[in-house]
Coordinates of C-alpha atoms and ligand atoms in Angstrom, one line a residue:
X18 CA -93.4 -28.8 68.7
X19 CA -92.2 -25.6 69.9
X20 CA -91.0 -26.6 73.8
X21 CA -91.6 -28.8 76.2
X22 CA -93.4 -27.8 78.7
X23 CA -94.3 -28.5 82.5
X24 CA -98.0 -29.0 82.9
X25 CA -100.1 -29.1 85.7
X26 CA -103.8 -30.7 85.7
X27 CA -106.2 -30.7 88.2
X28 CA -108.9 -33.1 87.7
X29 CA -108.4 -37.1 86.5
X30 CA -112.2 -36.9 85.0
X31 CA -112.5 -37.3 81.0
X32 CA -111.1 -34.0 80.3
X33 CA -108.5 -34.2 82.1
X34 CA -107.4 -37.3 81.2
X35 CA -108.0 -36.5 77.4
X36 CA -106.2 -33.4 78.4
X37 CA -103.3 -35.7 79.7
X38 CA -103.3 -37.9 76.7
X39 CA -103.1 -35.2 74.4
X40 CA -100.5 -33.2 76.0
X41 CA -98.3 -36.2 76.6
X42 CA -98.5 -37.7 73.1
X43 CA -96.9 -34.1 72.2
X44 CA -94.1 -34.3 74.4
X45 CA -94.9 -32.5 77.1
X46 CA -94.9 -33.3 81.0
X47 CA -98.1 -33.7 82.5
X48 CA -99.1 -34.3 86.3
X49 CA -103.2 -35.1 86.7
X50 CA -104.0 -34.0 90.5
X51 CA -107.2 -35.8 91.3
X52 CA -109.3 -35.7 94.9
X53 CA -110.8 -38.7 95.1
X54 CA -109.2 -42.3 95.1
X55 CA -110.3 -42.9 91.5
X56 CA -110.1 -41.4 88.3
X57 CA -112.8 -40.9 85.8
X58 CA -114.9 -37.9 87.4
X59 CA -118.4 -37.9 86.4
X60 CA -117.9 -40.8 84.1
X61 CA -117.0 -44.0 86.3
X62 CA -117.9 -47.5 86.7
X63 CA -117.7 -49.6 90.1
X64 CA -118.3 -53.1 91.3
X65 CA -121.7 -53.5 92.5
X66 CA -121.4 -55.0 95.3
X67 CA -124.4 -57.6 96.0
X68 CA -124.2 -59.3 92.5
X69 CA -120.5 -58.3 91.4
X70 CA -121.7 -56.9 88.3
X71 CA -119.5 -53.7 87.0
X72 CA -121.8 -50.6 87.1
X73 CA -121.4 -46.9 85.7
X74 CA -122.3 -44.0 88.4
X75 CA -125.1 -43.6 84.9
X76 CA -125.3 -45.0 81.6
X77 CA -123.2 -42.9 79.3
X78 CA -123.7 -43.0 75.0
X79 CA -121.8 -41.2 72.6
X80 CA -122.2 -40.4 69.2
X81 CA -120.0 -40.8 65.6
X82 CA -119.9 -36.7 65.5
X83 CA -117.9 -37.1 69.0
X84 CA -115.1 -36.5 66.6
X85 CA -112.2 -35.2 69.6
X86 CA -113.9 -38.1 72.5
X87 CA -113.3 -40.9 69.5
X88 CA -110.0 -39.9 68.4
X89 CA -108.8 -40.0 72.2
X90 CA -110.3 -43.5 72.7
X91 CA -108.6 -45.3 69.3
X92 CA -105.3 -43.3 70.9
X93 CA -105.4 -45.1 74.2
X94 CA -106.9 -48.4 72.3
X95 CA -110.0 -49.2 73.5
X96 CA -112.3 -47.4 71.0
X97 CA -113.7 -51.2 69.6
X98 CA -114.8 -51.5 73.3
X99 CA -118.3 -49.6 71.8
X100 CA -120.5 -51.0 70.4
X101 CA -121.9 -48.5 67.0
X102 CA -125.1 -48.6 65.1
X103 CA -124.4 -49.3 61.6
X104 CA -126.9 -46.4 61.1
X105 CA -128.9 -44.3 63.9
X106 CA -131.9 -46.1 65.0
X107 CA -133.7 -45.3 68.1
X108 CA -137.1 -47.1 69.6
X109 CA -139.5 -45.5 71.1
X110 CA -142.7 -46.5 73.4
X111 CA -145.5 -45.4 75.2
X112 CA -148.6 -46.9 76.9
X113 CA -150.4 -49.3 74.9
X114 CA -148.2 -47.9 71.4
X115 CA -145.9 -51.0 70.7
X116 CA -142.1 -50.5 69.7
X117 CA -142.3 -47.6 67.3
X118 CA -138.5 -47.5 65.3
X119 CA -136.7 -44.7 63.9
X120 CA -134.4 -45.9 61.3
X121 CA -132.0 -44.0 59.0
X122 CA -130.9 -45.3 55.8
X123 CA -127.8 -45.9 54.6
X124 CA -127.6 -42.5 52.5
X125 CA -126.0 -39.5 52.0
X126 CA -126.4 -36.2 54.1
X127 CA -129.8 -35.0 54.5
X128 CA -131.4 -38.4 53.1
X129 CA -130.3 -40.4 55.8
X130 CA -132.7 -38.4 57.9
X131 CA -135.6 -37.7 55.2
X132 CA -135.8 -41.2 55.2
X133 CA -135.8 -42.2 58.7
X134 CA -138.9 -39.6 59.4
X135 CA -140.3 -40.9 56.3
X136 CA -141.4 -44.4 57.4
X137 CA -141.5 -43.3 61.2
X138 CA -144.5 -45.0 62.3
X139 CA -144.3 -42.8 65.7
X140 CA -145.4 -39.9 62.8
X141 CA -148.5 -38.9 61.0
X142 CA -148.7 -37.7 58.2
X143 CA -149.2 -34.3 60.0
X144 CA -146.3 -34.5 62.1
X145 CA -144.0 -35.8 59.2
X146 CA -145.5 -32.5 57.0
X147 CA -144.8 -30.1 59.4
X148 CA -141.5 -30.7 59.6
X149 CA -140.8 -29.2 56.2
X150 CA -140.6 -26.0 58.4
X151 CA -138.1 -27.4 60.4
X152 CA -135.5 -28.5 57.8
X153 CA -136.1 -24.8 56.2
X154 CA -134.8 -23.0 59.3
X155 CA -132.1 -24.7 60.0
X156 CA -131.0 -24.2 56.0
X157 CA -130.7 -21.0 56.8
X158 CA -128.9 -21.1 59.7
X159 CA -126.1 -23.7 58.1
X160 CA -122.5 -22.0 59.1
X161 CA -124.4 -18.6 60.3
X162 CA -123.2 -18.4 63.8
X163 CA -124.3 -15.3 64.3
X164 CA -127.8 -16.3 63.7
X165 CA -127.6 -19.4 66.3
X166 CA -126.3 -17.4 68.9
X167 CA -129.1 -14.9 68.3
X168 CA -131.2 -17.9 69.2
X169 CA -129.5 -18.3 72.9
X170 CA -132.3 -16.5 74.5
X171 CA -135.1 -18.7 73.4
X172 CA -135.5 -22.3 74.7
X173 CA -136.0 -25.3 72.3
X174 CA -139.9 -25.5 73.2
X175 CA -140.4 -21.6 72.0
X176 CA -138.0 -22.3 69.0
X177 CA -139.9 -25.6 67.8
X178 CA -143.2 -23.9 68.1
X179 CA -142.1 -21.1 66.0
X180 CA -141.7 -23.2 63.3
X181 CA -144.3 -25.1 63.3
X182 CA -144.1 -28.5 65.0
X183 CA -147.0 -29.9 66.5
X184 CA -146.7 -30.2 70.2
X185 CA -147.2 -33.8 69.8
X186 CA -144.4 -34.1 67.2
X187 CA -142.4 -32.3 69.6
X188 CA -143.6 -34.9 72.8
X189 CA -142.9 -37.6 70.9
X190 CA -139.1 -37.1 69.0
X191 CA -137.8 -33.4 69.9
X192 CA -138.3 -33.5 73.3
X193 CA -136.6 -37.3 74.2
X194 CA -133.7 -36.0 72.0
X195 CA -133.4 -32.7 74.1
X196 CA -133.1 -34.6 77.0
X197 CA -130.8 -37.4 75.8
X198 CA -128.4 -34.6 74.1
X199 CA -128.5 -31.8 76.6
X200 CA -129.9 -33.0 79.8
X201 CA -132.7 -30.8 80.5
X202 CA -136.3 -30.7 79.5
X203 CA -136.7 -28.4 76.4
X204 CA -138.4 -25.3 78.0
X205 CA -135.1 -25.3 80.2
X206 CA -133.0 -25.8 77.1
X207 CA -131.2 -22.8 74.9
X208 CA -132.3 -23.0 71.2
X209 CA -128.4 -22.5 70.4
X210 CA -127.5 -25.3 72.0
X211 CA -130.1 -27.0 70.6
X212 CA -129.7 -26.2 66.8
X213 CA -125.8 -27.1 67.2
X214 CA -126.2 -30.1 68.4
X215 CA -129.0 -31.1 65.5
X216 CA -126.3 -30.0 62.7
X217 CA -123.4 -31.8 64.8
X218 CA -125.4 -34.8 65.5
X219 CA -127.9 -35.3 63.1
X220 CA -127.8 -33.5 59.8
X221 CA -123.4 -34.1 59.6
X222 CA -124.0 -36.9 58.2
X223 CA -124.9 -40.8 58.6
X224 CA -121.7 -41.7 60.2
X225 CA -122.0 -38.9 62.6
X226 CA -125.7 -39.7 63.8
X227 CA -124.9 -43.1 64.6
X228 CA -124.9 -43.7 68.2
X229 CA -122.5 -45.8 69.8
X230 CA -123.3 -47.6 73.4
X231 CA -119.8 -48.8 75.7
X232 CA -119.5 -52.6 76.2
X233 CA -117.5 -52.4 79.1
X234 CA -117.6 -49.9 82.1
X235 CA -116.6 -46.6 81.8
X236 CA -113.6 -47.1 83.5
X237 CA -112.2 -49.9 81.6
X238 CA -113.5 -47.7 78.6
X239 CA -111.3 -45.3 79.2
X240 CA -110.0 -44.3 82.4
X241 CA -107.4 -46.7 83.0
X242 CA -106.0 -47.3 79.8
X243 CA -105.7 -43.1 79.4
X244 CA -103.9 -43.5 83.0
X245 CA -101.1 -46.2 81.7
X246 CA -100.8 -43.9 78.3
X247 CA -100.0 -41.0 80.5
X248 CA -97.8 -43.0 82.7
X249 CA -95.9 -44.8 79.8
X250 CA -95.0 -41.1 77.9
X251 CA -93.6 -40.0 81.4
X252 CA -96.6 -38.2 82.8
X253 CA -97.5 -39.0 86.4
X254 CA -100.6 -38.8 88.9
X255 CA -101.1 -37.6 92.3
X256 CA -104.2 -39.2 93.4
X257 CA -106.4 -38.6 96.7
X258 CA -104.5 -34.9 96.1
X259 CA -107.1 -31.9 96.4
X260 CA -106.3 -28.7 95.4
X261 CA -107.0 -26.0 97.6
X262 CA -106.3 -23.0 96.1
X263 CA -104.8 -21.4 92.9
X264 CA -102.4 -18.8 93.6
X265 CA -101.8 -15.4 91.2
X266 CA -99.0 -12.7 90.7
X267 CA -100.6 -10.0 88.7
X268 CA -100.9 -12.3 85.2
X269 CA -100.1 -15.5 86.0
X270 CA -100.3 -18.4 88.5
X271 CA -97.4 -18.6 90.4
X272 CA -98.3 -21.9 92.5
X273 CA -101.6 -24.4 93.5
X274 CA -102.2 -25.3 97.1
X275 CA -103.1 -28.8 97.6
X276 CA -104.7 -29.6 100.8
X277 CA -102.2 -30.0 103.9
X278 CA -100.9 -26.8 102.9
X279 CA -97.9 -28.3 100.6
X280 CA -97.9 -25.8 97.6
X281 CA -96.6 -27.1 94.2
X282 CA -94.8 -24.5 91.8
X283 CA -96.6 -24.2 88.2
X284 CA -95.1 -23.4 84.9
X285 CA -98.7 -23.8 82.9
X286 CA -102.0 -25.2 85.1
X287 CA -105.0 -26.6 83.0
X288 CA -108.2 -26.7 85.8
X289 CA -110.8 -29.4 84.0
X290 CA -112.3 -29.0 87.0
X291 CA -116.7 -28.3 87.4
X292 CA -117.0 -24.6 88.1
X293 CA -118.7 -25.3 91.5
X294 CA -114.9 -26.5 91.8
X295 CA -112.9 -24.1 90.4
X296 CA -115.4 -21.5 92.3
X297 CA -113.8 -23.1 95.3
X298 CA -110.1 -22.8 94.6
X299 CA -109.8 -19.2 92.6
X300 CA -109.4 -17.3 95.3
X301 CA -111.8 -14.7 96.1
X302 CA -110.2 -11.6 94.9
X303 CA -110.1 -13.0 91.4
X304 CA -113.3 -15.5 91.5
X305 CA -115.4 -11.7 92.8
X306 CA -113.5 -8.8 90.8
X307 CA -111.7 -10.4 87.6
X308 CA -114.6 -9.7 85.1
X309 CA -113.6 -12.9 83.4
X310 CA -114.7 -15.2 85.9
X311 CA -118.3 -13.4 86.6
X312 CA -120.3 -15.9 84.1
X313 CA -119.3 -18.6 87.1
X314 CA -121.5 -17.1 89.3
X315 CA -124.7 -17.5 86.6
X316 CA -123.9 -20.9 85.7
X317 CA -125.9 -23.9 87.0
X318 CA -125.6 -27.9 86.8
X319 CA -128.7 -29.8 85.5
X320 CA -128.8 -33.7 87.6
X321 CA -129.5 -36.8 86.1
X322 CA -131.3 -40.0 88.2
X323 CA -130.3 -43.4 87.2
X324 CA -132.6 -46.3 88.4
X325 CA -131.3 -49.9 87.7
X326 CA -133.2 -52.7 88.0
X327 CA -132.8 -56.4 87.9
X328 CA -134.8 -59.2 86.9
X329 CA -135.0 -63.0 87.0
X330 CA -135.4 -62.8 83.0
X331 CA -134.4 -60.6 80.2
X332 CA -138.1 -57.4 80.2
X333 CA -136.8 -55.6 77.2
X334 CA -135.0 -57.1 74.0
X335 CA -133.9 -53.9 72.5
X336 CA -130.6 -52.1 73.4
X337 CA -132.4 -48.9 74.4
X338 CA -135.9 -47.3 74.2
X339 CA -137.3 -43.2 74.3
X340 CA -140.6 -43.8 76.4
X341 CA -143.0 -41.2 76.0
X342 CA -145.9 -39.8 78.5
X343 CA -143.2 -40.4 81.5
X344 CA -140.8 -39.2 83.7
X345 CA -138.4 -41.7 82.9
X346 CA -137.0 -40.8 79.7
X347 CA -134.9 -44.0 78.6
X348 CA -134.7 -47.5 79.2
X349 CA -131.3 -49.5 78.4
X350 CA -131.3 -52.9 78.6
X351 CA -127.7 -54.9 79.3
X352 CA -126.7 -57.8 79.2
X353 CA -124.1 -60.1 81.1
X354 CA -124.1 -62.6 83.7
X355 CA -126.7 -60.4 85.5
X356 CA -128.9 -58.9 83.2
X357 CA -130.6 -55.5 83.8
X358 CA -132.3 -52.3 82.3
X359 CA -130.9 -48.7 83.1
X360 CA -133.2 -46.0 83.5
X361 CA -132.9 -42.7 83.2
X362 CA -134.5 -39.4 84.5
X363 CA -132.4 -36.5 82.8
X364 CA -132.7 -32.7 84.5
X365 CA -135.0 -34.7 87.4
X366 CA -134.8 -31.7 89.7
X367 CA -137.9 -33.0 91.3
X368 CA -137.4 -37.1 91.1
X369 CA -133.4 -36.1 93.0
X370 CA -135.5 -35.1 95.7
X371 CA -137.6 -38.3 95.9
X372 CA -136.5 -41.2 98.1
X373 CA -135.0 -44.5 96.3
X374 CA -137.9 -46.8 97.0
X375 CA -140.1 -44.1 95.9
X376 CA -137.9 -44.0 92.3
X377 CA -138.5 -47.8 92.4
X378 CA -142.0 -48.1 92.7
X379 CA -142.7 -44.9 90.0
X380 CA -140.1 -46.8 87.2
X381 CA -141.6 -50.0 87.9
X382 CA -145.3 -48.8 87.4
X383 CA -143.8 -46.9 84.5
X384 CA -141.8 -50.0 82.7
X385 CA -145.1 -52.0 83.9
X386 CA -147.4 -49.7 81.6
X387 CA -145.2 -50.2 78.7
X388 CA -143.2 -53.4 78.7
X389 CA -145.6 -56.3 79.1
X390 CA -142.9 -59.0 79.8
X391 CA -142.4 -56.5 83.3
X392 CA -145.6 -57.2 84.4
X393 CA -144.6 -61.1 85.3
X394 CA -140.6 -60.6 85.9
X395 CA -139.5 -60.8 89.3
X396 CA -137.5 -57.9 90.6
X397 CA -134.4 -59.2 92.2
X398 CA -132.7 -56.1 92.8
X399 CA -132.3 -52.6 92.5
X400 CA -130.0 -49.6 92.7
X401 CA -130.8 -45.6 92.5
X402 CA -127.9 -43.2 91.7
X403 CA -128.2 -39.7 91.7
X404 CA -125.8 -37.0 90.3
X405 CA -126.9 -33.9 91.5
X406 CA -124.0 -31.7 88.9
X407 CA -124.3 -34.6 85.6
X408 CA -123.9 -31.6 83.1
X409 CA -123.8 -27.5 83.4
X410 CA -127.3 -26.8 82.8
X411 CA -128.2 -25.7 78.6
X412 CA -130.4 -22.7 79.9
X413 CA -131.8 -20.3 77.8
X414 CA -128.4 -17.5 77.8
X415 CA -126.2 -20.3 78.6
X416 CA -123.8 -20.2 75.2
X417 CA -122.5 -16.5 76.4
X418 CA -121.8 -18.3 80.1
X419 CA -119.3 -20.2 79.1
X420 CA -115.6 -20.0 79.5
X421 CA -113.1 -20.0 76.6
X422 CA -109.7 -22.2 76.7
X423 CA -107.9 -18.9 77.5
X424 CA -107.6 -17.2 80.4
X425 CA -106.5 -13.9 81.3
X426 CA -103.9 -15.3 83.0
X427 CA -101.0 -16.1 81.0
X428 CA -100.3 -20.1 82.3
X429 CA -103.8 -20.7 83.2
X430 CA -106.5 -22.4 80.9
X431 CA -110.0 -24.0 81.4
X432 CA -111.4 -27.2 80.4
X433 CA -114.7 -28.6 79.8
X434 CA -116.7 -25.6 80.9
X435 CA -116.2 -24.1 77.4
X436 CA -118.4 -23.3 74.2
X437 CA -118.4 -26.2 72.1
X438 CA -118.2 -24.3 69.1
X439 CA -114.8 -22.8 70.2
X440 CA -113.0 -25.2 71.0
X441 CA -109.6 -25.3 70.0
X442 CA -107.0 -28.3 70.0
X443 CA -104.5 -28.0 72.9
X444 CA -101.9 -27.8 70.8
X445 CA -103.1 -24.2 69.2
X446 CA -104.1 -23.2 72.6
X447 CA -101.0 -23.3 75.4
Ligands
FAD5 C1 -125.3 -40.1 84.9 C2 -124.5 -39.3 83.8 C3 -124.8 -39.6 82.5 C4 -124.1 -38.9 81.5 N1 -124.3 -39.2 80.2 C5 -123.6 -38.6 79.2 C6 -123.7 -39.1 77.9 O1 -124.4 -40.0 77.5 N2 -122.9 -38.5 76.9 C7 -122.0 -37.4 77.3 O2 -121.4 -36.9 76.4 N3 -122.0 -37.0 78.5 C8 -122.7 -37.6 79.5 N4 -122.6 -37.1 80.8 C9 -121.7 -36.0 81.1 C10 -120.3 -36.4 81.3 O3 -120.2 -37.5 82.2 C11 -119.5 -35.3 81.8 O4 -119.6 -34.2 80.9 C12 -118.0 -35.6 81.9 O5 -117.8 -36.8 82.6 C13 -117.3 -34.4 82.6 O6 -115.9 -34.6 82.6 P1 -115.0 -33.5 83.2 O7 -113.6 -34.2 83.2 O8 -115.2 -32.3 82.5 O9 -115.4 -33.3 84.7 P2 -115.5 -34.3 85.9 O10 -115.8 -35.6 85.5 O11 -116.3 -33.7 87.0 O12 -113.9 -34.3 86.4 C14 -113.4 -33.4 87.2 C15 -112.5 -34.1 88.2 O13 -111.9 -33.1 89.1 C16 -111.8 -33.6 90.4 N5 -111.7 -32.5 91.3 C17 -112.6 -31.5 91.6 N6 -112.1 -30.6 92.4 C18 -110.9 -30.9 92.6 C19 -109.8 -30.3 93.4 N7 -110.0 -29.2 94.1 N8 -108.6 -30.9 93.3 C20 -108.3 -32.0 92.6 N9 -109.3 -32.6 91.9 C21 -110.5 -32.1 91.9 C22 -113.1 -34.4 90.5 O14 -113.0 -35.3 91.6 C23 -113.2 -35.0 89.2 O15 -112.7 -36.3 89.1 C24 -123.3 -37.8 81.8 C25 -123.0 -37.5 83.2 C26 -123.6 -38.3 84.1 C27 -123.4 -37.9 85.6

């Protein structure tokens, strides 16, 4: 390592604390500034409070291509705290269709896949034919990143269509994976994205396209333990600590603001901040005229709606389920002292807007339709959490919104509002 340095965080969310754990394992001081009381951002886990049972603010997966998210968690210990499919297998139902499984097979890179649509009985023949279009296009796009980005302007429904998958095809598989992988329903969704996440996800291989489900809550996943790692290499916290603005000098930041008016001097700030955030503490000379930071004012957030339910017996007996023909677009099932299913209700502009009984009464009509063993449970409890900002929202246009690592500003660099595709280790970066 070249020097040591002096760095300055804002945020204690998952970036910033895999930020903090990178940064210190190099040797360099680190400070995480966080506003609220706990760490862990968008990605948290609390005691629910009627039946003591540990809850996350919305159930979280990842996958085996998560290369940087897995390395972080075997570095702070706790990556055998998730639970991994040996090979990616994913159930899906609908009214009146029965459990219809998606199953790779234990072979190499493409086969894996082939095989998995092959014997998908959520397929016909049709549907499984048509996709011969499908695994042509994205040949030719293989390591052509000028191609994908050419693809930004189209959403994943126009993109699909063009090559030929029936709308039904596309109902039944493409569309629950857009909205499990980018949050959004697939006419909101940028082709781009889409077709970088199928190669990252799917089509790298059978030990990438495994998904992997935490046993624990997310803060004992990873928020704690990434706090004592930080801690233990020297690196310390100020919690309950808002920053309130960032101040320049021509190129650089010369000191952050916290709240109070106390102002902290800053040899190198890294803002993991959301950019409805960071919109709030650049102050406005630079947030309105530094060309930079216009995509900010173009980006949006996409919500997600998590609905848990519990019964006095266990409804569903598969980890997790893509329903079709409703608004609800997975159902997790967990297990514990209190079992319950999670539901989920990615980019729900409109169900954010409805009431919590009203959320209740839909998913329970919903699970009713599908899950017989529903239809006689009793429903002992419920909770509805909303997060209005889950991810930034994968528009059509989005990939050319994004921020890189690098600022203009010499010590200033941004994290987790980036392109995927550029992202750079930290230590090539500061
Ligand atoms: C319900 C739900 C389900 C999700 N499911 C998945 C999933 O399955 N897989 C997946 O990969 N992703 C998922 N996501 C997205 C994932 O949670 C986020 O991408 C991730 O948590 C973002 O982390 P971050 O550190 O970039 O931002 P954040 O978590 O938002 O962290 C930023 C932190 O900065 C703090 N902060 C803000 N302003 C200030 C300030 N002025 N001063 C000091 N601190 C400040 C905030 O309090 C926050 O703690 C999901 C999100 C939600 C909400």
């Amino acid at each position: 390592m070249e020097s040591k340095k002096e760095i300055v965080i804002i945020g204690g969310g998952f970036a910033g604390l895999a930020a903090g754990v990178e940064l210190v394992s190099q040797g360099h001081h680190v400070t995480v500034i966080e506003s609220r009381g706990h760490l862990g951002g968008r990605a948290y886990s609390y005691r629910e409070p009627a039946l003591g049972t540990t809850l996350d603010n919305g159930q979280h997966i990842v996958m085996g291509c998560y290369h940087e998210t897995l390395a972080f968690l075997e570095k702070i210990g706790t990556l055998d705290r998730i639970d991994f499919q040996q090979n990616l297998t994913v159930d899906f139902a609908g009214v009146g269709t029965g459990i219809k499984r998606f199953k790779a097979w234990p072979l190499p890179n493409p086969f894996h896949l082939l095989s998995g649509f092959l014997f998908f009985k959520g397929f016909s023949f049709e549907e499984k034919w048509a996709l011969r279009h499908l695994a042509k296009a994205l040949k030719a796009l293989q390591g052509n990143d000028q191609a994908i980005r050419a693809l930004d302007q189209y959403s994943v429904s126009e993109w699909l269509t063009a090559h030929h998958q029936p709308k039904s095809s596309q109902e039944k598989f493409w569309d629950i994976f857009n909205f499990a992988a980018l949050n959004d329903s697939p006419q909101n969704s940028s082709a781009a994205l889409f077709v970088r996440v199928l190669q990252e996800a799917l089509f790298s291989g059978k030990a990438g396209a495994r998904i992997g489900v935490p046993k624990v809550g997310l803060s004992d996943l990873y928020a704690e333990a990434a706090r004592d790692y930080i801690e233990r290499k020297g690196g310390n916290f100020l919690i309950k600590t808002k920053v309130h603005k960032i101040h320049f000098d021509l190129n650089e930041v010369i000191d952050i603001e916290l709240e109070g008016g106390r102002r902290l001097a800053v040899e190198t700030l890294l803002s993991t901040v959301p950019f409805t955030a960071l919109k709030k503490i650049l102050p406005e000379n630079v947030l309105y005229q530094d060309p930079f930071f216009q995509p900010l004012h173009k980006l949006s957030y996409s919500p997600i709606v998590s609905i848990h339910l519990w019964f006095d017996r266990p409804v569903i007996d598969r980890p997790f389920v893509g329903l079709w023909g409703t608004r609800v677009h997975w159902v997790f099932s967990k297990q514990g002292t209190h079992p319950y299913v999670s539901l989920v209700i990615s980019g729900g502009r409109e169900e954010f807007k409805m009431t919590a009984p009203a959320l209740i009464q839909m998913a329970m009509a919903e699970l009713k339709s599908i899950f017989p063993n529903v239809v006689d449970a009793k429903l002992l409890h419920s909770m509805v959490s909303k997060e209005p900002e889950a991810t930034l929202a994968p528009m059509p246009g989005v990939e050319s919104l994004r921020l890189p690592q690098k600022t203009p500003y010499r010590n200033f660099y941004l994290l987790g509002i980036g392109r995927i595709q550029d992202y750079q280790p930290l230590s090539k970066v500061l």
